[in-house]
Amino acid sequence: MDKIVDNPHDDGYHRLRAAIVAGDLQPNERLVELDLSERLGIGRTAIRTALVRLESEGLVERERHRGAKVRLVDEQEAGEILQARAVLEGLAARQAALRATDADIAELRRIVAGLRTLLDAGDLLGASDEQAVLHRTVLELSGHATAHRLILALNSQIVRFQYRTILVPGRPERSHEEHSAIVDAIAARDPEAAEAAMRHHLANVAGTLPARR
Amino acid sequence: MDKIVDNPHDDGYHRLRAAIVAGDLQPNERLVELDLSERLGIGRTAIRTALVRLESEGLVERERHRGAKVRLVDEQEAGEILQARAVLEGLAARQAALRATDADIAELRRIVAGLRTLLDAGDLLGASDEQAVLHRTVLELSGHATAHRLILALNSQIVRFQYRTILVPGRPERSHEEHSAIVDAIAARDPEAAEAAMRHHLANVAGTLPARR
DNA sequence: CGTGCCGAGCTCGTGGACAAGATTGTCGAC
DNA sequence: GTCGACAATCTTGTCCACGAGCTCGGCACG
């Protein structure tokens, strides 16, 4: 949809990145430049620059004369990433509370209501997606381009972990309460509470992480 | 000195980056690949990959067929970056408070004492450098590689703003108090206080920013 | 049978050449 | 004198070929 900041000049980068976050390319799988070049129908040069970019985003590792492979974040690093996300999204929630218009708040409430509906229908995966929408909306409301960019980069590194936390027993209800609290704080234009609620929420997500997996 | 995570395979990248953060390359100056190639004695290919990397770090901008130039962060973005740094360094201070050994704390106190000496001698620039050492030490103590990496990237974007905040009248004393508070909180193994002190400190730095410049 | 050496194959790194696109300067019309 | 179209030049983007360095298998030797 919306790219935060991006030159349109390589779509090869986007294709490769998509393949990685979607899991089409397994971790530790060797990413041979010529291979990818043929498979995606892009020149080796483009693949090369894409890999350089992805490396500095932390999505792949490259070793001299040994090729690239998608980087595997271990459990400890995933914890670190979630901690960093927590403080950054806390900042975003704070800013959102300061800037949200009435229309913005209505939009947030609409999303929360949708979440409730999905949960009642037992659609956990759908709810998970809608939660992501909520987070993204808060981020956009914050108007904080820097935090937005950092958080997106962090997120792409832990997609593999992300997706299943909602399947932990009891988690959906807790999660929904936490999200409601975040929206309530923003609606009340209370930046302190908004930041606290967001951090509380992500701390809980981090807490359920080691349980799974 | 210590690179957080880096492939040793391009020093061209480091040279270019150093030239940018040192201010040898002015903002909006056109960075012609062939030019840089000759000036640094590195092949155009290496310059090219270095520019790609620097772009994803936010240090340069590149436009298709129009070349690269060092990116100029405006005042508003500098504020955003300082906010992001504040929460991330707050996280680092928190972790440092949880992990610091007695030896670590002694080291911190030694740095603070050195700062006091420099301030009494009126060496403001020296003090500014020593403050940077203190921040870096806290970061290392935190053992939080992710936060460390993000903060370094953010810092390199605002070196131009950074260096003169200590020249604001009355700032050196305030700053020294704030740094002392951070170290005290870490020494007391109080993560909450450490995070609060760090955020307080960086909020003040951000506050003095728009005054200058 | 285990171990160390060595060579073949593979992959990345680099430089040069060419194409695509943009900018700038010039010329001409009005 | 000013504006617009066009051509020259410059810069980046891409492809290609070759060299550098690593990996892995075979082979000899203890």
Short mmCIF file of C-alpha atoms (C1' of nucleotides) in Angstrom, two decimals:
data_model
loop_
_atom_site.label_atom_id
_atom_site.label_comp_id
_atom_site.label_asym_id
_atom_site.label_seq_id
_atom_site.Cartn_x
_atom_site.Cartn_y
_atom_site.Cartn_z
CA MET A 1 0.00 0.00 0.00
CA ASP A 2 1.92 2.90 1.31
CA LYS A 3 5.63 2.98 1.28
CA ILE A 4 7.04 5.20 3.94
CA VAL A 5 10.08 6.24 2.03
CA ASP A 6 11.22 4.42 -1.02
CA ASN A 7 12.70 4.89 -4.39
CA PRO A 8 10.58 3.20 -6.96
CA HIS A 9 13.59 2.15 -8.90
CA ASP A 10 13.88 -1.40 -7.75
CA ASP A 11 10.91 -3.61 -7.57
CA GLY A 12 13.34 -6.49 -7.39
CA TYR A 13 13.96 -5.41 -3.85
CA HIS A 14 10.28 -5.57 -3.04
CA ARG A 15 9.85 -8.96 -4.68
CA LEU A 16 12.78 -10.41 -2.78
CA ARG A 17 11.71 -8.88 0.47
CA ALA A 18 8.18 -10.17 0.04
CA ALA A 19 9.52 -13.65 -0.65
CA ILE A 20 11.51 -13.54 2.57
CA VAL A 21 8.82 -12.24 4.90
CA ALA A 22 6.31 -14.59 3.35
CA GLY A 23 8.62 -17.45 4.18
CA ASP A 24 9.12 -18.63 0.62
CA LEU A 25 12.83 -18.51 1.26
CA GLN A 26 13.74 -20.59 4.24
CA PRO A 27 16.30 -19.46 6.79
CA ASN A 28 19.78 -20.78 6.19
CA GLU A 29 18.83 -21.47 2.61
CA ARG A 30 21.62 -20.30 0.40
CA LEU A 31 20.66 -17.31 -1.68
CA VAL A 32 22.80 -17.52 -4.78
CA GLU A 33 22.70 -14.32 -6.76
CA LEU A 34 22.57 -15.99 -10.14
CA ASP A 35 19.84 -18.31 -8.93
CA LEU A 36 17.61 -15.51 -7.71
CA SER A 37 18.41 -13.58 -10.83
CA GLU A 38 17.00 -16.33 -13.01
CA ARG A 39 14.14 -17.23 -10.75
CA LEU A 40 12.84 -13.66 -10.52
CA GLY A 41 13.83 -12.67 -14.02
CA ILE A 42 15.93 -9.76 -12.79
CA GLY A 43 19.53 -8.96 -13.54
CA ARG A 44 22.19 -10.02 -11.12
CA THR A 45 23.03 -6.39 -10.44
CA ALA A 46 19.55 -5.64 -9.20
CA ILE A 47 19.60 -8.74 -7.00
CA ARG A 48 22.91 -7.59 -5.66
CA THR A 49 21.71 -4.15 -4.62
CA ALA A 50 18.56 -5.64 -3.18
CA LEU A 51 20.64 -7.97 -1.03
CA VAL A 52 22.77 -5.07 0.18
CA ARG A 53 19.65 -3.22 1.22
CA LEU A 54 18.12 -6.23 2.87
CA GLU A 55 21.34 -6.82 4.75
CA SER A 56 21.31 -3.38 6.30
CA GLU A 57 17.70 -3.98 7.25
CA GLY A 58 18.79 -7.10 9.05
CA LEU A 59 16.78 -9.49 6.92
CA VAL A 60 19.67 -11.32 5.31
CA GLU A 61 23.29 -12.03 6.11
CA ARG A 62 26.03 -11.85 3.55
CA GLU A 63 29.50 -13.24 3.81
CA ARG A 64 32.28 -12.49 1.46
CA HIS A 65 32.57 -15.16 -1.25
CA ARG A 66 30.16 -17.34 0.64
CA GLY A 67 26.84 -15.99 -0.41
CA ALA A 68 23.80 -14.65 1.34
CA LYS A 69 21.20 -16.38 3.45
CA VAL A 70 18.08 -15.15 5.17
CA ARG A 71 18.91 -14.25 8.69
CA LEU A 72 17.43 -16.32 11.46
CA VAL A 73 16.60 -14.35 14.58
CA ASP A 74 16.83 -16.47 17.67
CA GLU A 75 14.44 -16.28 20.57
CA GLN A 76 16.58 -13.90 22.56
CA GLU A 77 16.85 -11.45 19.71
CA ALA A 78 13.13 -11.67 19.10
CA GLY A 79 12.71 -10.61 22.70
CA GLU A 80 15.00 -7.66 22.15
CA ILE A 81 13.10 -6.65 19.08
CA LEU A 82 9.82 -6.79 20.92
CA GLN A 83 11.26 -4.64 23.69
CA ALA A 84 12.45 -2.07 21.20
CA ARG A 85 9.09 -2.18 19.47
CA ALA A 86 7.38 -1.70 22.81
CA VAL A 87 9.11 1.57 23.60
CA LEU A 88 8.81 2.85 20.04
CA GLU A 89 5.15 1.98 19.70
CA GLY A 90 4.68 3.49 23.14
CA LEU A 91 6.06 6.69 21.75
CA ALA A 92 3.77 6.41 18.75
CA ALA A 93 0.73 5.83 20.97
CA ARG A 94 1.71 8.87 23.01
CA GLN A 95 1.86 11.03 19.91
CA ALA A 96 -1.36 9.56 18.61
CA ALA A 97 -3.09 10.56 21.83
CA LEU A 98 -1.85 14.10 21.32
CA ARG A 99 -2.89 14.37 17.71
CA ALA A 100 -5.94 12.20 17.20
CA THR A 101 -8.99 13.93 15.78
CA ASP A 102 -12.51 12.83 16.59
CA ALA A 103 -12.66 11.10 13.22
CA ASP A 104 -9.45 9.22 14.01
CA ILE A 105 -10.88 8.04 17.30
CA ALA A 106 -14.05 6.89 15.62
CA GLU A 107 -11.91 4.90 13.21
CA LEU A 108 -10.04 3.26 16.07
CA ARG A 109 -13.27 2.35 17.82
CA ARG A 110 -14.59 0.89 14.59
CA ILE A 111 -11.55 -1.36 14.37
CA VAL A 112 -11.91 -2.47 17.98
CA ALA A 113 -15.58 -3.27 17.39
CA GLY A 114 -14.60 -5.31 14.36
CA LEU A 115 -12.08 -7.15 16.48
CA ARG A 116 -14.77 -7.99 19.02
CA THR A 117 -16.96 -9.37 16.27
CA LEU A 118 -14.20 -11.52 14.83
CA LEU A 119 -13.32 -12.90 18.25
CA ASP A 120 -16.93 -13.77 18.99
CA ALA A 121 -17.06 -15.56 15.67
CA GLY A 122 -13.96 -17.51 16.64
CA ASP A 123 -11.97 -16.20 13.70
CA LEU A 124 -8.60 -15.98 15.44
CA LEU A 125 -6.48 -15.48 12.35
CA GLY A 126 -8.78 -12.76 11.11
CA ALA A 127 -8.58 -11.13 14.51
CA SER A 128 -4.80 -11.30 14.35
CA ASP A 129 -4.83 -9.48 11.05
CA GLU A 130 -7.21 -6.87 12.38
CA GLN A 131 -4.93 -6.32 15.36
CA ALA A 132 -2.16 -5.59 12.93
CA VAL A 133 -4.43 -3.07 11.28
CA LEU A 134 -5.02 -1.43 14.63
CA HIS A 135 -1.32 -1.14 15.33
CA ARG A 136 -0.67 0.27 11.91
CA THR A 137 -3.47 2.79 12.31
CA VAL A 138 -2.06 4.02 15.60
CA LEU A 139 1.30 4.36 13.92
CA GLU A 140 -0.15 6.43 11.12
CA LEU A 141 -2.09 8.60 13.51
CA SER A 142 1.05 9.33 15.44
CA GLY A 143 2.46 11.20 12.46
CA HIS A 144 5.86 10.07 13.67
CA ALA A 145 7.65 9.07 10.49
CA THR A 146 10.84 8.06 12.26
CA ALA A 147 9.17 5.74 14.74
CA HIS A 148 6.99 4.39 11.95
CA ARG A 149 9.96 3.51 9.81
CA LEU A 150 11.90 1.86 12.65
CA ILE A 151 8.94 -0.19 13.77
CA LEU A 152 8.23 -1.48 10.28
CA ALA A 153 11.84 -2.54 9.95
CA LEU A 154 11.72 -4.33 13.30
CA ASN A 155 8.45 -6.01 12.48
CA SER A 156 9.70 -7.50 9.27
CA GLN A 157 12.39 -9.29 11.23
CA ILE A 158 10.01 -11.21 13.45
CA VAL A 159 7.13 -12.06 11.19
CA ARG A 160 7.96 -15.69 11.73
CA PHE A 161 7.32 -15.37 15.47
CA GLN A 162 4.48 -12.87 15.33
CA TYR A 163 1.71 -14.76 13.78
CA ARG A 164 0.75 -17.31 16.32
CA THR A 165 0.66 -15.57 19.67
CA ILE A 166 -3.08 -15.20 19.40
CA LEU A 167 -3.44 -18.97 19.41
CA VAL A 168 -2.23 -19.22 23.01
CA PRO A 169 -5.15 -20.18 25.25
CA GLY A 170 -6.70 -17.19 26.94
CA ARG A 171 -4.62 -14.78 24.92
CA PRO A 172 -7.37 -13.47 22.62
CA GLU A 173 -9.43 -12.06 25.48
CA ARG A 174 -6.43 -10.54 27.23
CA SER A 175 -5.21 -9.10 23.99
CA HIS A 176 -8.55 -7.57 23.22
CA GLU A 177 -8.71 -5.93 26.63
CA GLU A 178 -5.26 -4.50 26.13
CA HIS A 179 -6.11 -3.10 22.73
CA SER A 180 -9.27 -1.58 24.10
CA ALA A 181 -7.25 0.09 26.82
CA ILE A 182 -4.92 1.58 24.26
CA VAL A 183 -7.77 3.00 22.23
CA ASP A 184 -9.51 4.30 25.34
CA ALA A 185 -6.37 6.15 26.40
CA ILE A 186 -5.98 7.71 22.99
CA ALA A 187 -9.65 8.65 22.95
CA ALA A 188 -9.16 10.31 26.34
CA ARG A 189 -6.20 12.23 24.88
CA ASP A 190 -4.09 10.87 27.70
CA PRO A 191 -0.57 10.39 26.31
CA GLU A 192 0.85 8.88 29.50
CA ALA A 193 -1.88 6.26 29.66
CA ALA A 194 -1.62 5.55 25.96
CA GLU A 195 2.09 4.90 26.18
CA ALA A 196 1.69 2.79 29.29
CA ALA A 197 -1.11 0.74 27.73
CA MET A 198 0.88 0.08 24.58
CA ARG A 199 3.96 -0.95 26.51
CA HIS A 200 1.90 -3.13 28.79
CA HIS A 201 0.36 -4.82 25.77
CA LEU A 202 3.65 -5.53 24.04
CA ALA A 203 5.26 -6.71 27.26
CA ASN A 204 2.51 -9.31 27.45
CA VAL A 205 3.08 -10.31 23.86
CA ALA A 206 6.75 -10.75 24.66
CA GLY A 207 5.77 -12.76 27.70
CA THR A 208 3.77 -15.27 25.68
CA LEU A 209 6.55 -15.58 23.16
CA PRO A 210 8.88 -18.03 24.93
CA ALA A 211 5.90 -20.16 25.84
CA ARG A 212 5.19 -20.85 22.23
CA ARG A 213 7.83 -22.12 19.85
CA MET B 1 36.41 1.01 17.52
CA ASP B 2 33.89 -1.69 17.87
CA LYS B 3 31.48 -2.33 15.09
CA ILE B 4 28.24 -3.76 16.23
CA VAL B 5 27.60 -5.86 13.22
CA ASP B 6 29.50 -5.41 10.05
CA ASN B 7 31.04 -7.24 7.22
CA PRO B 8 34.61 -6.23 6.78
CA HIS B 9 34.29 -6.39 3.04
CA ASP B 10 33.89 -2.76 2.26
CA ASP B 11 36.01 -0.17 3.85
CA GLY B 12 34.81 2.15 1.14
CA TYR B 13 31.55 2.24 3.00
CA HIS B 14 33.28 3.28 6.20
CA ARG B 15 35.36 5.94 4.49
CA LEU B 16 32.32 7.45 2.81
CA ARG B 17 30.28 7.32 5.95
CA ALA B 18 33.05 8.95 7.94
CA ALA B 19 33.29 11.71 5.37
CA ILE B 20 29.58 12.37 5.69
CA VAL B 21 29.30 12.40 9.46
CA ALA B 22 32.47 14.47 9.70
CA GLY B 23 30.84 17.03 7.45
CA ASP B 24 33.42 16.81 4.67
CA LEU B 25 30.56 16.33 2.27
CA GLN B 26 28.06 19.13 2.53
CA PRO B 27 24.33 18.51 2.41
CA ASN B 28 22.81 18.94 -1.01
CA GLU B 29 26.23 18.52 -2.51
CA ARG B 30 25.99 16.24 -5.48
CA LEU B 31 27.70 12.94 -4.86
CA VAL B 32 28.83 11.81 -8.28
CA GLU B 33 29.82 8.18 -8.23
CA LEU B 34 32.78 8.58 -10.54
CA ASP B 35 33.98 11.57 -8.56
CA LEU B 36 33.93 9.73 -5.27
CA SER B 37 35.47 6.77 -6.97
CA GLU B 38 38.51 8.80 -7.98
CA ARG B 39 38.71 10.83 -4.84
CA LEU B 40 38.72 7.82 -2.55
CA GLY B 41 40.59 5.55 -4.90
CA ILE B 42 37.83 2.95 -4.87
CA GLY B 43 36.00 1.40 -7.78
CA ARG B 44 32.64 2.76 -8.80
CA THR B 45 31.02 -0.53 -7.89
CA ALA B 46 32.13 -0.24 -4.29
CA ILE B 47 30.96 3.37 -4.12
CA ARG B 48 27.66 2.25 -5.53
CA THR B 49 27.04 -0.41 -2.90
CA ALA B 50 28.19 1.96 -0.19
CA LEU B 51 25.62 4.51 -1.37
CA VAL B 52 22.89 1.90 -1.32
CA ARG B 53 23.77 1.03 2.24
CA LEU B 54 23.97 4.64 3.32
CA GLU B 55 20.62 5.27 1.73
CA SER B 56 18.89 2.62 3.78
CA GLU B 57 20.56 4.10 6.84
CA GLY B 58 19.02 7.43 5.96
CA LEU B 59 22.32 9.25 5.48
CA VAL B 60 21.99 9.93 1.77
CA GLU B 61 19.17 10.28 -0.70
CA ARG B 62 19.27 8.81 -4.18
CA GLU B 63 17.06 9.61 -7.07
CA ARG B 64 16.85 7.64 -10.24
CA HIS B 65 19.24 8.97 -12.84
CA ARG B 66 19.75 12.07 -10.78
CA GLY B 67 22.44 11.03 -8.40
CA ALA B 68 22.89 10.96 -4.67
CA LYS B 69 23.27 13.70 -2.14
CA VAL B 70 23.73 13.69 1.60
CA ARG B 71 20.40 13.92 3.26
CA LEU B 72 19.58 17.00 5.23
CA VAL B 73 17.38 16.36 8.24
CA ASP B 74 15.24 19.33 9.08
CA GLU B 75 14.56 20.52 12.58
CA GLN B 76 11.31 18.66 12.92
CA GLU B 77 12.87 15.38 11.92
CA ALA B 78 15.75 15.98 14.30
CA GLY B 79 13.14 16.29 17.02
CA GLU B 80 11.58 12.99 15.99
CA ILE B 81 14.94 11.32 16.02
CA LEU B 82 15.69 12.63 19.49
CA GLN B 83 12.34 11.35 20.70
CA ALA B 84 13.03 7.92 19.29
CA ARG B 85 16.50 7.98 20.79
CA ALA B 86 15.01 8.96 24.12
CA VAL B 87 12.77 5.92 24.40
CA LEU B 88 15.42 3.56 23.04
CA GLU B 89 18.16 4.86 25.31
CA GLY B 90 15.66 4.73 28.12
CA LEU B 91 15.27 1.05 27.39
CA ALA B 92 19.03 0.66 27.32
CA ALA B 93 19.41 2.46 30.65
CA ARG B 94 16.77 0.19 32.11
CA GLN B 95 18.62 -2.90 30.98
CA ALA B 96 21.90 -1.46 32.16
CA ALA B 97 20.44 -0.99 35.62
CA LEU B 98 19.45 -4.64 35.63
CA ARG B 99 22.77 -5.98 34.43
CA ALA B 100 25.47 -3.65 35.71
CA THR B 101 28.21 -5.23 37.79
CA ASP B 102 30.07 -3.36 40.49
CA ALA B 103 32.95 -2.88 38.10
CA ASP B 104 30.61 -1.40 35.51
CA ILE B 105 29.26 1.06 38.01
CA ALA B 106 32.75 2.07 39.04
CA GLU B 107 33.49 2.73 35.40
CA LEU B 108 30.43 4.91 35.06
CA ARG B 109 31.34 6.89 38.13
CA ARG B 110 34.84 7.35 36.79
CA ILE B 111 33.43 8.85 33.61
CA VAL B 112 31.15 11.18 35.54
CA ALA B 113 34.09 12.32 37.67
CA GLY B 114 36.07 13.02 34.52
CA LEU B 115 33.15 15.02 33.20
CA ARG B 116 33.13 17.11 36.36
CA THR B 117 36.82 17.81 35.95
CA LEU B 118 36.45 18.84 32.32
CA LEU B 119 33.55 21.14 33.14
CA ASP B 120 35.48 22.79 35.96
CA ALA B 121 38.33 23.34 33.55
CA GLY B 122 35.94 24.96 31.12
CA ASP B 123 36.64 22.41 28.40
CA LEU B 124 33.15 22.23 26.97
CA LEU B 125 34.00 20.36 23.79
CA GLY B 126 35.98 17.81 25.74
CA ALA B 127 33.03 17.44 28.08
CA SER B 128 30.73 16.92 25.11
CA ASP B 129 32.93 14.11 23.88
CA GLU B 130 33.04 12.55 27.33
CA GLN B 131 29.26 12.70 27.52
CA ALA B 132 29.16 10.74 24.30
CA VAL B 133 31.44 8.19 25.94
CA LEU B 134 29.06 7.93 28.85
CA HIS B 135 26.10 7.31 26.58
CA ARG B 136 28.02 4.72 24.64
CA THR B 137 29.10 2.98 27.82
CA VAL B 138 25.55 2.74 29.07
CA LEU B 139 24.57 1.30 25.72
CA GLU B 140 27.26 -1.34 25.94
CA LEU B 141 26.38 -2.19 29.49
CA SER B 142 22.79 -2.74 28.49
CA GLY B 143 23.81 -5.72 26.39
CA HIS B 144 20.90 -4.82 24.15
CA ALA B 145 22.31 -5.27 20.66
CA THR B 146 19.11 -4.26 18.92
CA ALA B 147 18.71 -0.98 20.78
CA HIS B 148 22.40 -0.33 20.37
CA ARG B 149 22.23 -0.73 16.64
CA LEU B 150 19.15 1.44 16.22
CA ILE B 151 20.54 4.22 18.37
CA LEU B 152 23.83 4.33 16.50
CA ALA B 153 21.95 4.62 13.23
CA LEU B 154 19.81 7.42 14.60
CA ASN B 155 22.78 9.25 16.02
CA SER B 156 24.65 9.34 12.78
CA GLN B 157 21.76 11.23 11.24
CA ILE B 158 21.91 14.16 13.63
CA VAL B 159 25.61 14.66 14.25
CA ARG B 160 25.26 18.08 12.69
CA PHE B 161 22.79 19.13 15.36
CA GLN B 162 24.27 17.24 18.27
CA TYR B 163 27.55 18.85 18.83
CA ARG B 164 26.70 22.27 20.04
CA THR B 165 23.94 21.82 22.59
CA ILE B 166 26.50 22.00 25.36
CA LEU B 167 27.34 25.55 24.33
CA VAL B 168 23.92 26.81 25.37
CA PRO B 169 24.29 28.96 28.50
CA GLY B 170 23.53 27.03 31.67
CA ARG B 171 23.29 23.75 29.76
CA PRO B 172 26.55 22.20 30.97
CA GLU B 173 25.51 22.22 34.62
CA ARG B 174 22.02 20.92 33.92
CA SER B 175 23.43 18.29 31.65
CA HIS B 176 25.91 17.14 34.23
CA GLU B 177 23.18 16.82 36.84
CA GLU B 178 21.10 14.76 34.46
CA HIS B 179 23.95 12.45 33.66
CA SER B 180 24.72 12.02 37.33
CA ALA B 181 21.11 11.10 37.94
CA ILE B 182 21.28 8.44 35.27
CA VAL B 183 24.40 6.90 36.73
CA ASP B 184 22.97 7.07 40.25
CA ALA B 185 19.86 5.22 39.15
CA ILE B 186 21.90 2.53 37.46
CA ALA B 187 24.13 2.25 40.51
CA ALA B 188 21.02 1.80 42.64
CA ARG B 189 19.89 -0.95 40.27
CA ASP B 190 16.64 0.91 39.81
CA PRO B 191 15.51 0.28 36.24
CA GLU B 192 12.46 2.55 36.47
CA ALA B 193 14.52 5.48 37.69
CA ALA B 194 17.24 4.83 35.15
CA GLU B 195 14.80 4.88 32.27
CA ALA B 196 13.09 7.98 33.60
CA ALA B 197 16.37 9.79 34.11
CA MET B 198 17.56 8.98 30.61
CA ARG B 199 14.31 10.10 29.04
CA HIS B 200 14.29 13.24 31.13
CA HIS B 201 17.80 14.01 29.98
CA LEU B 202 17.10 13.53 26.30
CA ALA B 203 13.86 15.47 26.52
CA ASN B 204 15.90 18.39 27.79
CA VAL B 205 18.39 17.99 24.98
CA ALA B 206 15.50 18.07 22.54
CA GLY B 207 14.19 21.13 24.31
CA THR B 208 17.40 23.07 23.79
CA LEU B 209 17.54 22.04 20.16
CA PRO B 210 15.14 24.53 18.57
CA ALA B 211 16.75 27.33 20.56
CA ARG B 212 20.04 26.79 18.86
CA ARG B 213 20.43 26.60 15.11
"C1'" DC C 1 40.87 -46.82 8.75
"C1'" DG C 2 41.71 -42.02 9.87
"C1'" DT C 3 43.92 -37.66 8.58
"C1'" DG C 4 45.80 -34.05 6.03
"C1'" DC C 5 46.77 -32.03 1.48
"C1'" DC C 6 45.42 -30.50 -2.96
"C1'" DG C 7 42.80 -29.40 -6.89
"C1'" DA C 8 38.26 -28.59 -9.25
"C1'" DG C 9 34.08 -26.17 -9.07
"C1'" DC C 10 31.32 -22.58 -7.46
"C1'" DT C 11 30.16 -17.90 -5.96
"C1'" DC C 12 31.08 -13.36 -5.07
"C1'" DG C 13 33.75 -8.95 -6.17
"C1'" DT C 14 35.37 -5.65 -9.54
"C1'" DG C 15 36.15 -3.09 -13.54
"C1'" DG C 16 34.86 -1.75 -18.20
"C1'" DA C 17 31.53 -0.90 -21.81
"C1'" DC C 18 27.08 0.39 -23.26
"C1'" DA C 19 22.20 2.05 -22.81
"C1'" DA C 20 18.61 5.02 -20.59
"C1'" DG C 21 17.37 9.14 -18.77
"C1'" DA C 22 18.01 13.80 -17.09
"C1'" DT C 23 20.05 18.38 -17.20
"C1'" DT C 24 21.84 22.21 -19.40
"C1'" DG C 25 23.07 25.23 -23.03
"C1'" DT C 26 22.01 26.91 -27.62
"C1'" DC C 27 19.44 28.36 -31.36
"C1'" DG C 28 15.45 30.18 -33.53
"C1'" DA C 29 10.78 32.13 -33.68
"C1'" DC C 30 7.82 35.55 -32.16
"C1'" DG D 1 13.98 40.34 -25.19
"C1'" DT D 2 11.63 36.13 -23.96
"C1'" DC D 3 9.98 31.64 -24.49
"C1'" DG D 4 10.17 27.00 -26.34
"C1'" DA D 5 12.20 23.14 -28.79
"C1'" DC D 6 16.26 20.58 -29.66
"C1'" DA D 7 20.90 18.83 -29.25
"C1'" DA D 8 25.10 17.96 -26.48
"C1'" DT D 9 26.77 16.31 -22.27
"C1'" DC D 10 26.68 14.23 -18.05
"C1'" DT D 11 25.28 10.72 -14.70
"C1'" DT D 12 23.27 6.74 -13.41
"C1'" DG D 13 21.58 1.88 -14.46
"C1'" DT D 14 22.64 -2.59 -16.46
"C1'" DC D 15 25.17 -6.23 -18.51
"C1'" DC D 16 29.24 -8.90 -19.15
"C1'" DA D 17 33.61 -11.06 -18.43
"C1'" DC D 18 37.34 -12.05 -15.57
"C1'" DG D 19 39.79 -12.55 -11.16
"C1'" DA D 20 39.77 -13.70 -6.03
"C1'" DG D 21 38.56 -16.58 -2.46
"C1'" DC D 22 35.94 -20.26 -0.38
"C1'" DT D 23 33.97 -25.16 -0.20
"C1'" DC D 24 34.05 -29.73 -0.95
"C1'" DG D 25 35.50 -33.96 -2.76
"C1'" DG D 26 39.22 -37.16 -3.90
"C1'" DC D 27 43.69 -39.05 -3.02
"C1'" DA D 28 47.85 -40.19 -0.84
"C1'" DC D 29 50.07 -41.30 3.34
"C1'" DG D 30 50.65 -42.72 8.03
#
